[in-house]
Structure formats: structure tokens, C-alpha cells
Amino acid sequence: EQARSVGLPLFKAYIPPYCGDDVYRERMKNACLKLLERGVEMLVFGDIFLEDVRRFREENLRAVGMKASFPLWGLPTDVLARRFIARGYRAKVVVVDLEKLPDTFAGREFDEGFLEDLPDGVDPCGENGEFHTFVYDGPCFSRPVGFRLGEKVVKDGRFCFVDLLPEI
């Protein structure tokens, strides 16, 4: 629904849970080769400052003859978070790392109140894995993605997930 609302095709790469780097690399390589066959030469990532993640992406894309673009690279995350909100994007927090945030942050709207409530040391964009979001509306969406919050589930004793259920 996200891809449909922003008018982009969706290509899926199936990655099994808890897979090792070899399986991940192979699955992503196969997906990238399919994209390359369709004329896609570059992938765009929202990474901001994790050098090891950037290097991993660039090396793997280079291996199949593709390039990576990082348009947000090096920008201050507090500015990016507030710019995202100010431009009218809407997102729900769908995962929190319980070592960094309490479970009450899961399911919250990513808004100014959320940012104000973040404890010291938590990146406002969750760049260190403190939380993950689902973007469901914004200027490039033709319509909001409909969903409702489901139950919260703790996995591995460390991550609290909130289910997103399709609106019927």
C-alpha cells in the first residue's frame, strides 16, 4: 500500500529471519540483478551516518554493477526529524529497542511530542536502531495508508513490536 500510494513499483526480496550475512548477501544480490535487468542502476538509501552500513551497501551493489546514493548522509538527525514532521510526513513507531526506550514508545506517532520525550542519547531518527517507523502519509502519498494498531509483542527479550493491521 505504501508503494502504491507513492506511485512506485514494489520489488520484494525474501530474507529469512535470523539469516546470516551469506544468505542475506545472496538474496540481495539476486534481487539487485533482477532490478538491473529492468534498467535500475542505482538504489537510494536513507542512511545518515553509520559508515559500516554505508560501506556494506556500496560493496554489495558494486559487486553487481550498481551504485548507491545517500542523499541524507551527514545531515544532523535532529534537523532531519523535525523537517520530516514539518513537511507533513506521518509515521508510527513500530519497533523499539527495550534497552534504549520503554515499550510505551511502540505505537506512538512520530511527532514533536515523541521527539521531546526521547531520553538523552537516543538518536531522533533512530539511526542507531533505537526505534523503527512506518511512514503512512505525506506530500508524496496520493492517500494515507490505512491501518490500525494491533498487539505489542516482545521478541528476543529486547525488541517490542506493535503489529500494524490493514484497515478493512
Tab-separated table of C-alpha atoms in Angstrom:
chain	number	residue	atom	x	y	z
A	1	GLU	CA	0.000	0.000	0.000
A	2	GLN	CA	2.885	2.336	0.725
A	3	ALA	CA	4.418	1.791	-2.711
A	4	ARG	CA	1.036	2.065	-4.427
A	5	SER	CA	0.279	5.376	-2.676
A	6	VAL	CA	3.588	6.950	-3.712
A	7	GLY	CA	3.315	5.519	-7.228
A	8	LEU	CA	6.357	3.253	-7.195
A	9	PRO	CA	6.661	-0.397	-8.227
A	10	LEU	CA	7.357	-2.835	-5.389
A	11	PHE	CA	10.053	-5.477	-5.699
A	12	LYS	CA	10.337	-7.993	-2.895
A	13	ALA	CA	13.465	-9.746	-1.660
A	14	TYR	CA	12.607	-12.538	0.769
A	15	ILE	CA	15.073	-12.671	3.642
A	16	PRO	CA	14.532	-15.430	6.224
A	17	PRO	CA	14.545	-14.418	9.884
A	18	TYR	CA	17.881	-14.720	11.685
A	19	CYS	CA	19.748	-15.420	8.450
A	20	GLY	CA	23.498	-14.969	8.301
A	21	ASP	CA	25.358	-12.482	6.141
A	22	ASP	CA	25.951	-15.042	3.381
A	23	VAL	CA	22.238	-15.733	2.893
A	24	TYR	CA	21.403	-12.028	3.140
A	25	ARG	CA	24.048	-11.097	0.558
A	26	GLU	CA	22.895	-13.811	-1.845
A	27	ARG	CA	19.210	-12.828	-1.620
A	28	MET	CA	20.004	-9.159	-2.081
A	29	LYS	CA	22.363	-9.910	-4.958
A	30	ASN	CA	19.619	-11.840	-6.760
A	31	ALA	CA	17.096	-9.042	-6.163
A	32	CYS	CA	19.558	-6.417	-7.428
A	33	LEU	CA	20.326	-8.457	-10.546
A	34	LYS	CA	16.593	-8.539	-11.332
A	35	LEU	CA	16.422	-4.774	-10.906
A	36	LEU	CA	19.481	-4.319	-13.098
A	37	GLU	CA	17.752	-6.347	-15.838
A	38	ARG	CA	14.911	-3.788	-15.669
A	39	GLY	CA	17.332	-0.890	-16.128
A	40	VAL	CA	17.749	0.163	-12.480
A	41	GLU	CA	21.364	1.229	-11.975
A	42	MET	CA	21.220	2.958	-8.577
A	43	LEU	CA	19.493	2.421	-5.240
A	44	VAL	CA	18.776	5.270	-2.822
A	45	PHE	CA	19.186	4.769	0.943
A	46	GLY	CA	18.128	6.862	3.911
A	47	ASP	CA	21.229	6.077	5.967
A	48	ILE	CA	22.592	9.133	7.753
A	49	PHE	CA	25.889	8.365	9.479
A	50	LEU	CA	26.700	4.672	10.024
A	51	GLU	CA	29.893	4.184	7.987
A	52	ASP	CA	29.857	0.365	8.237
A	53	VAL	CA	26.286	0.173	6.883
A	54	ARG	CA	27.124	2.512	4.014
A	55	ARG	CA	30.268	0.549	3.142
A	56	PHE	CA	28.297	-2.751	3.245
A	57	ARG	CA	25.669	-1.380	0.851
A	58	GLU	CA	28.213	0.135	-1.538
A	59	GLU	CA	30.351	-3.023	-1.678
A	60	ASN	CA	27.375	-5.284	-2.332
A	61	LEU	CA	25.961	-3.038	-5.031
A	62	ARG	CA	29.352	-2.611	-6.669
A	63	ALA	CA	29.612	-6.426	-6.889
A	64	VAL	CA	26.570	-6.470	-9.220
A	65	GLY	CA	27.440	-3.307	-11.151
A	66	MET	CA	25.083	-0.923	-9.337
A	67	LYS	CA	25.619	2.299	-7.405
A	68	ALA	CA	24.249	3.673	-4.144
A	69	SER	CA	23.029	7.172	-3.333
A	70	PHE	CA	22.798	8.558	0.222
A	71	PRO	CA	21.036	11.948	-0.030
A	72	LEU	CA	20.683	12.346	3.770
A	73	TRP	CA	24.294	11.443	4.545
A	74	GLY	CA	25.905	13.590	7.211
A	75	LEU	CA	22.885	15.787	7.894
A	76	PRO	CA	22.056	16.496	11.571
A	77	THR	CA	19.429	13.987	12.697
A	78	ASP	CA	17.580	16.423	14.961
A	79	VAL	CA	17.104	18.753	11.981
A	80	LEU	CA	16.055	15.863	9.702
A	81	ALA	CA	13.476	14.565	12.194
A	82	ARG	CA	11.857	17.970	12.606
A	83	ARG	CA	11.992	18.676	8.859
A	84	PHE	CA	10.234	15.344	8.209
A	85	ILE	CA	7.405	16.328	10.560
A	86	ALA	CA	7.201	19.944	9.342
A	87	ARG	CA	6.873	18.822	5.724
A	88	GLY	CA	3.749	16.863	6.605
A	89	TYR	CA	5.003	13.295	6.730
A	90	ARG	CA	3.318	10.993	9.228
A	91	ALA	CA	4.757	7.849	10.747
A	92	LYS	CA	4.101	5.364	13.550
A	93	VAL	CA	6.826	3.906	15.722
A	94	VAL	CA	6.556	0.157	15.120
A	95	VAL	CA	9.636	-1.240	16.911
A	96	VAL	CA	11.605	-0.089	19.926
A	97	ASP	CA	14.809	-1.453	21.408
A	98	LEU	CA	13.856	-2.000	25.049
A	99	GLU	CA	17.450	-1.354	26.128
A	100	LYS	CA	17.034	2.224	24.869
A	101	LEU	CA	13.299	3.002	25.167
A	102	PRO	CA	10.324	1.692	27.175
A	103	ASP	CA	7.601	-0.271	25.388
A	104	THR	CA	5.249	2.724	25.693
A	105	PHE	CA	7.072	4.296	22.722
A	106	ALA	CA	5.912	1.455	20.434
A	107	GLY	CA	2.781	2.513	18.578
A	108	ARG	CA	3.315	6.232	19.149
A	109	GLU	CA	3.043	8.834	16.452
A	110	PHE	CA	6.431	10.136	15.286
A	111	ASP	CA	5.770	13.785	16.071
A	112	GLU	CA	7.171	16.680	18.093
A	113	GLY	CA	5.843	15.128	21.311
A	114	PHE	CA	7.669	11.897	20.550
A	115	LEU	CA	10.919	13.779	19.906
A	116	GLU	CA	10.533	15.794	23.108
A	117	ASP	CA	10.032	12.592	25.140
A	118	LEU	CA	13.155	10.842	23.843
A	119	PRO	CA	15.726	10.199	26.570
A	120	ASP	CA	19.215	11.671	26.235
A	121	GLY	CA	21.414	9.578	23.975
A	122	VAL	CA	18.595	8.329	21.720
A	123	ASP	CA	19.007	9.499	18.135
A	124	PRO	CA	15.951	11.480	16.925
A	125	CYS	CA	15.912	9.431	13.710
A	126	GLY	CA	16.600	6.112	15.449
A	127	GLU	CA	19.781	5.803	13.404
A	128	ASN	CA	21.414	3.541	15.988
A	129	GLY	CA	18.492	1.107	15.918
A	130	GLU	CA	16.712	2.590	18.929
A	131	PHE	CA	13.391	2.516	17.056
A	132	HIS	CA	11.903	1.975	13.607
A	133	THR	CA	8.940	3.685	11.981
A	134	PHE	CA	6.317	3.052	9.328
A	135	VAL	CA	5.625	6.099	7.140
A	136	TYR	CA	1.968	6.143	6.162
A	137	ASP	CA	1.289	9.626	4.796
A	138	GLY	CA	2.993	12.694	3.418
A	139	PRO	CA	3.319	15.037	0.460
A	140	CYS	CA	4.325	12.293	-2.000
A	141	PHE	CA	1.441	9.970	-0.982
A	142	SER	CA	-1.733	10.011	-3.089
A	143	ARG	CA	-3.630	8.927	0.035
A	144	PRO	CA	-2.731	7.800	3.564
A	145	VAL	CA	-2.051	4.093	4.031
A	146	GLY	CA	-4.895	2.742	6.135
A	147	PHE	CA	-4.053	0.593	9.153
A	148	ARG	CA	-4.866	0.075	12.790
A	149	LEU	CA	-2.579	-0.858	15.630
A	150	GLY	CA	-2.579	-4.458	16.775
A	151	GLU	CA	-0.966	-6.057	19.774
A	152	LYS	CA	2.516	-5.418	21.102
A	153	VAL	CA	4.904	-8.354	21.064
A	154	VAL	CA	8.346	-8.590	22.664
A	155	LYS	CA	10.884	-10.647	20.700
A	156	ASP	CA	14.243	-11.857	21.924
A	157	GLY	CA	13.505	-10.152	25.234
A	158	ARG	CA	14.802	-6.931	23.702
A	159	PHE	CA	12.572	-5.591	20.927
A	160	CYS	CA	8.963	-4.513	21.281
A	161	PHE	CA	6.998	-4.699	18.030
A	162	VAL	CA	3.497	-3.325	17.509
A	163	ASP	CA	1.526	-5.049	14.775
A	164	LEU	CA	0.022	-2.945	12.003
A	165	LEU	CA	-3.213	-4.427	10.715
A	166	PRO	CA	-4.828	-3.417	7.417
A	167	GLU	CA	-7.986	-1.354	7.639
A	168	ILE	CA	-10.927	-3.245	6.279
